[in-house]
mmCIF file of C-alpha atoms in Angstrom:
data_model
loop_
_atom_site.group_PDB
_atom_site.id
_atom_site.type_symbol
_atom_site.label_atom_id
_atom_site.label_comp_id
_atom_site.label_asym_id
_atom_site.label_seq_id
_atom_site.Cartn_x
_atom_site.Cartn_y
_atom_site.Cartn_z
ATOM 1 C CA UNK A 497 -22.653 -13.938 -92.829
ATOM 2 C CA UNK A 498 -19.117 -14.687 -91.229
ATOM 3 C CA UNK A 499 -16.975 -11.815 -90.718
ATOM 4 C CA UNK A 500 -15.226 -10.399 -93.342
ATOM 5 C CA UNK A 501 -18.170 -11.750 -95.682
ATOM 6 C CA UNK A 502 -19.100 -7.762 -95.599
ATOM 7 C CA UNK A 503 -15.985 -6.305 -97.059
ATOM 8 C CA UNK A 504 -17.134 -5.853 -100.292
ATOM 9 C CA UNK A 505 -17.979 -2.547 -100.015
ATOM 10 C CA UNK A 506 -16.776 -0.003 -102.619
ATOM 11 C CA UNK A 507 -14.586 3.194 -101.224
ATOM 12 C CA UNK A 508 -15.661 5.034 -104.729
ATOM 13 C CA UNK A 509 -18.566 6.758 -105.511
ATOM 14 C CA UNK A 510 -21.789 4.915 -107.348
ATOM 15 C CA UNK A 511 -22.133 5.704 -110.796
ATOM 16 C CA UNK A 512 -25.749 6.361 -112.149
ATOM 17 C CA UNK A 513 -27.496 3.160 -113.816
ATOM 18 C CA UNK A 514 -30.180 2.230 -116.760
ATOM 19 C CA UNK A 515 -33.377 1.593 -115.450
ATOM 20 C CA UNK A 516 -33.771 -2.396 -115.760
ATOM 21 C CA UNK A 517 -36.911 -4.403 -116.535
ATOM 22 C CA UNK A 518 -38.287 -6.447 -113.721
ATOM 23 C CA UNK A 519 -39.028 -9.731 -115.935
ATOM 24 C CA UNK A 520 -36.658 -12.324 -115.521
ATOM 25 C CA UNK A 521 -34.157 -12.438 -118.209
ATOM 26 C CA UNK A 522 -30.863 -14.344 -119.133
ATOM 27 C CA UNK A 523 -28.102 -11.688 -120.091
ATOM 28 C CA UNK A 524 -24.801 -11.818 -121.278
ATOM 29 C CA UNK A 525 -22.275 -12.024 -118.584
ATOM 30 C CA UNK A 526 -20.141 -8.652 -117.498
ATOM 31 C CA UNK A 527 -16.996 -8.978 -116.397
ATOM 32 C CA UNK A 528 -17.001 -6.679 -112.913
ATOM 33 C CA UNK A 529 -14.274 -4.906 -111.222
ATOM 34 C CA UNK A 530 -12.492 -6.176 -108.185
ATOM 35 C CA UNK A 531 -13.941 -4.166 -105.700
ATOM 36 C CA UNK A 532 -10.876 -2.754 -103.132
ATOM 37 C CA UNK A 533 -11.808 -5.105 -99.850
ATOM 38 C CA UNK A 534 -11.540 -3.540 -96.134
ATOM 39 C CA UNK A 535 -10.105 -4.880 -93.414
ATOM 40 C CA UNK A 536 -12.444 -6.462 -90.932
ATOM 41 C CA UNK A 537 -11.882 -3.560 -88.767
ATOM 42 C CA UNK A 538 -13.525 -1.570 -91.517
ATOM 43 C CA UNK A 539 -15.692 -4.003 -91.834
ATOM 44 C CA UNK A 540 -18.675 -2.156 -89.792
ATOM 45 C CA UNK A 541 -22.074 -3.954 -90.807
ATOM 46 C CA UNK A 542 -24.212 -2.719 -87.823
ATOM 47 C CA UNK A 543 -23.265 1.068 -89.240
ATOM 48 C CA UNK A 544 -20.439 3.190 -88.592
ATOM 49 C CA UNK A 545 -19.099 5.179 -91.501
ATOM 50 C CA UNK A 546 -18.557 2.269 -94.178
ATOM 51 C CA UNK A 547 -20.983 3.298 -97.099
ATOM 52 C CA UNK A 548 -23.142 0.450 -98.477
ATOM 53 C CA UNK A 549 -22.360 0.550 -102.200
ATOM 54 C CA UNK A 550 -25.638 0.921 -104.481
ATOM 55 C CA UNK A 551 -23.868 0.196 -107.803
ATOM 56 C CA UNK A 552 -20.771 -1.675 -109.295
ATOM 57 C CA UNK A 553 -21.015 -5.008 -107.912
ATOM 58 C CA UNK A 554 -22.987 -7.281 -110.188
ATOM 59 C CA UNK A 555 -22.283 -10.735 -109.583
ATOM 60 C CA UNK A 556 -24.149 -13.967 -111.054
ATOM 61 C CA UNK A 557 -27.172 -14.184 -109.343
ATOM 62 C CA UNK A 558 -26.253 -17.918 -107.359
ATOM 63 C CA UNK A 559 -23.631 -15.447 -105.768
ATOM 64 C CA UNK A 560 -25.825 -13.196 -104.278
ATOM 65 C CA UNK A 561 -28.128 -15.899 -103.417
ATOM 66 C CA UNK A 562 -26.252 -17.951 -101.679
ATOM 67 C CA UNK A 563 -24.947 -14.350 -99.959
ATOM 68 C CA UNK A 564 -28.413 -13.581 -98.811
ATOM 69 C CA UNK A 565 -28.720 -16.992 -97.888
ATOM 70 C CA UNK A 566 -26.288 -17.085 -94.866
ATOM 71 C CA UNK A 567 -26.980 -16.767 -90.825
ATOM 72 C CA UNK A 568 -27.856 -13.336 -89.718
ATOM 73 C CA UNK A 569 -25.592 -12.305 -86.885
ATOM 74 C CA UNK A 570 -27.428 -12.737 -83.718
ATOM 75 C CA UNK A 571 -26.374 -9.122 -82.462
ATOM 76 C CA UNK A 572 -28.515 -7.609 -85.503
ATOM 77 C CA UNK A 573 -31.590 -9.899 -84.891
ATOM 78 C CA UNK A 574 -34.175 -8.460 -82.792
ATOM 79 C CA UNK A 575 -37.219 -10.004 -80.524
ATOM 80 C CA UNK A 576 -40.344 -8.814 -79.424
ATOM 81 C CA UNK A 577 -43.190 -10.473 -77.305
ATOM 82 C CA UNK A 578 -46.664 -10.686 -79.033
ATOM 83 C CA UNK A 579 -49.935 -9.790 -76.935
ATOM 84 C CA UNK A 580 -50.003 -13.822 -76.474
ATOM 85 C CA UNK A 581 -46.844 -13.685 -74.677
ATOM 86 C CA UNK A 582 -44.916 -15.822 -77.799
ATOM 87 C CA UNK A 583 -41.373 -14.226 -78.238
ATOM 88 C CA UNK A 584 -40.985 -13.244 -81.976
ATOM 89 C CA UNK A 585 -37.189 -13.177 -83.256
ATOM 90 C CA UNK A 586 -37.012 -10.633 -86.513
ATOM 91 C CA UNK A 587 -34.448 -8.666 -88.420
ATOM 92 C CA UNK A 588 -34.993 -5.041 -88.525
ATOM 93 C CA UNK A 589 -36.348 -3.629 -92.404
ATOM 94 C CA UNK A 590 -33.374 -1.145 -92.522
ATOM 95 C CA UNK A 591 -31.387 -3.800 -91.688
ATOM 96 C CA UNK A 592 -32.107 -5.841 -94.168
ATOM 97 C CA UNK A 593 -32.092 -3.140 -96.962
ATOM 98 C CA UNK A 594 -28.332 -2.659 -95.646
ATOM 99 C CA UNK A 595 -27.736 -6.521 -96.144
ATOM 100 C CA UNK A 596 -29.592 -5.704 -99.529
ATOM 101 C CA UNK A 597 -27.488 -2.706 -100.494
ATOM 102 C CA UNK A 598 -24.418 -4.988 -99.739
ATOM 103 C CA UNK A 599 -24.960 -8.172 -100.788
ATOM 104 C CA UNK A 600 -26.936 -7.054 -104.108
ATOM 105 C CA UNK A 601 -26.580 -3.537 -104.669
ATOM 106 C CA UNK A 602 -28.697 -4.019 -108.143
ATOM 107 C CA UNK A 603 -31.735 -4.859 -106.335
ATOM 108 C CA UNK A 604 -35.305 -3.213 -106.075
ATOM 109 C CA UNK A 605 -38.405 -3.096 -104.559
ATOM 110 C CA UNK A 606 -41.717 -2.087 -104.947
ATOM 111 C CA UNK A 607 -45.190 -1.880 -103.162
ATOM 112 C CA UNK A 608 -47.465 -4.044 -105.150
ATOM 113 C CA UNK A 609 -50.713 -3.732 -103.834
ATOM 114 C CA UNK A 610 -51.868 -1.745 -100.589
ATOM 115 C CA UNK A 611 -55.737 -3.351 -99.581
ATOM 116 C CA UNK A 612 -57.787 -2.546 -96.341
ATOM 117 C CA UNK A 613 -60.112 -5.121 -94.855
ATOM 118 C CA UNK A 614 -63.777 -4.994 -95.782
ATOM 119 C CA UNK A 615 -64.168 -4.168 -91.995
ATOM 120 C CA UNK A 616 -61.616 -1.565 -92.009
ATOM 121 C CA UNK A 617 -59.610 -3.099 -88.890
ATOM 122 C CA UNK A 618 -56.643 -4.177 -91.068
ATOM 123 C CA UNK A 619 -54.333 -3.134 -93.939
ATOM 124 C CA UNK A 620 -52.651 -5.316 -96.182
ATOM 125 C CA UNK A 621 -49.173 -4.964 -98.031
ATOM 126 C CA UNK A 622 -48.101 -6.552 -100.785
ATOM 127 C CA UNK A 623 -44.517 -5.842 -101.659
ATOM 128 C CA UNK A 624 -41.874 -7.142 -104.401
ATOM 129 C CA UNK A 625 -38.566 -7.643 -104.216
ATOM 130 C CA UNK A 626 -36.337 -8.194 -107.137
ATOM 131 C CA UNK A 627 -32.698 -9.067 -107.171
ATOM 132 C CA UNK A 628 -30.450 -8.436 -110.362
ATOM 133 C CA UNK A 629 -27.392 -10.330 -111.215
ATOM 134 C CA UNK A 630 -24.998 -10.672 -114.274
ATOM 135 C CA UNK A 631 -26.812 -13.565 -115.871
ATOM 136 C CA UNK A 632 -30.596 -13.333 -114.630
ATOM 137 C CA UNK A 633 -33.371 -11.718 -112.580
ATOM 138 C CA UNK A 634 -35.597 -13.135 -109.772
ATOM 139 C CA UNK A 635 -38.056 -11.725 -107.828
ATOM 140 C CA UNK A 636 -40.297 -12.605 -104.589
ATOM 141 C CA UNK A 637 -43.248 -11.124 -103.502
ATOM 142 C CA UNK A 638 -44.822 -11.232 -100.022
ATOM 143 C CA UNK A 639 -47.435 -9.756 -98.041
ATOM 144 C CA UNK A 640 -47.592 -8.193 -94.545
ATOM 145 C CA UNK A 641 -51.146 -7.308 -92.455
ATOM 146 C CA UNK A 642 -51.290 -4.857 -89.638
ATOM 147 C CA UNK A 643 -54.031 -4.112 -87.643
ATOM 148 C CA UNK A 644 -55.127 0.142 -87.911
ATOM 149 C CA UNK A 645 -55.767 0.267 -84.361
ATOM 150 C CA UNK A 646 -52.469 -0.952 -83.267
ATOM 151 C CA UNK A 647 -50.390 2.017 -82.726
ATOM 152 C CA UNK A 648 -46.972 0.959 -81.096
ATOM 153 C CA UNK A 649 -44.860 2.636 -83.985
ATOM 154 C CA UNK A 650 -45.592 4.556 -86.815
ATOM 155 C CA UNK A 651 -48.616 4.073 -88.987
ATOM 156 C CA UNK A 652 -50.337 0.804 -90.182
ATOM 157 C CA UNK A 653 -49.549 0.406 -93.786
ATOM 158 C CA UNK A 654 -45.365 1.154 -92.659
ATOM 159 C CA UNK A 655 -45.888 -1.680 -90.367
ATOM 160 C CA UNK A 656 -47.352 -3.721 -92.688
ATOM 161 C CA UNK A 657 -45.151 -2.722 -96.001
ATOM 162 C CA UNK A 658 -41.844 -3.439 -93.638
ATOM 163 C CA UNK A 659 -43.457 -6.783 -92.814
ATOM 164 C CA UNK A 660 -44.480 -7.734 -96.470
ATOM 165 C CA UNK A 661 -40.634 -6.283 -97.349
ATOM 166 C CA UNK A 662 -38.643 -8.524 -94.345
ATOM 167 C CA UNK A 663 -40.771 -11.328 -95.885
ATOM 168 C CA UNK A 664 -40.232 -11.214 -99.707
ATOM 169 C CA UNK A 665 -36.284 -10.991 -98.646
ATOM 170 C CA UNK A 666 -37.107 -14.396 -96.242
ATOM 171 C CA UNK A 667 -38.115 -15.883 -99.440
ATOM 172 C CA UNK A 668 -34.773 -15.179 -101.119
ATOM 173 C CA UNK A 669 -33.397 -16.822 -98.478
ATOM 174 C CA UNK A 670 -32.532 -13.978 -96.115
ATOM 175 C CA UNK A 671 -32.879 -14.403 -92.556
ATOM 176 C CA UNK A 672 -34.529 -17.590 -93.274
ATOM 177 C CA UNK A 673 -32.967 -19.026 -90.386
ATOM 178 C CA UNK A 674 -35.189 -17.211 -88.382
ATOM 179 C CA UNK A 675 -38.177 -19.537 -89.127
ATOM 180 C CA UNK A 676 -36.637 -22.634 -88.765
ATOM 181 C CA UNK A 677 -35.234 -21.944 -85.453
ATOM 182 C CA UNK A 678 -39.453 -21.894 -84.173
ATOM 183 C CA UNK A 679 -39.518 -25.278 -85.726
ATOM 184 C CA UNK A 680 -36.847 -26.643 -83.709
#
């Protein structure tokens, strides 16, 4: 995401939508407004007052794919260090529902499944994530495990539904970088 790749964000307010079914279906194209672009300055991704649009910007889903699909600023990717010591570089979940909102304000998500181990120790997430454009529908799903007696930040099916969420979007191609720099 190269700057000025964010200033598509509406100055008008949303307008309510149809509910949309998530199967994926081919649909006749719409012909979308121009929406009015800001000036980098504007351009605030990391917060700020800009408003994230949530409606008006369909685009053919390759668009927002290949959107999603860009490099993450590094100044909005995070790290932590694992009990193990390894260094873990990650992307924030309300960051990437703001790169969500933004890039494909049509999206949704859901919470698929929520399981606890036989054991008890861990809880499971499985989340969905479905992006709508002009002439299609895709979805990803993902899961995310966190263990109930870790207790660094909020409770363990958050942790693991953010997890399960960041990953589902990885799939889709965002912050997919993020792997592939391990590899390298």
């Amino acid at each position: 995401m190269v700057p000025g790749a964010l200033a598509r964000l509406l100055r008008r307010a949303p307008t309510p939508r149809l509910a949309r079914p998530f199967a994926a279906k081919a649909r006749a194209s719409r012909h979308p407004q121009e929406p009015e672009l800001l000036s980098e300055d504007d351009d605030d991704f990391a917060g700020g007052g800009v408003v994230a649009p949530t409606e008006g910007i369909s685009k053919p889903l390759a668009e927002v794919l290949k959107e999603l699909g860009k490099r993450v600023p590094d100044s909005l990717v995070k790290s932590r260090v694992e009990d193990d010591g390894f260094a873990i570089k990650y992307i924030p979940w309300h960051i990437v529902n703001k790169i969500l909102n933004i890039h494909a304000p049509e999206w949704s998500g859901e919470i698929r499944s929520i399981v606890y181990s036989s054991d008890g120790k861990s809880v499971s997430v499985v989340y969905r994530v479905t992006l709508h454009g002009t002439d299609a529908e895709i979805y990803r799903e993902a899961t995310g495990t966190a263990s109930v007696d870790d207790t660094s930040y909020g409770d363990p099916v958050q942790k693991a539904e953010a997890m399960a969420f960041r990953r589902a979007c990885a799939r889709l191609g965002l912050g997919l970088h993020l792997y592939h720099e391990d590899m390298s």
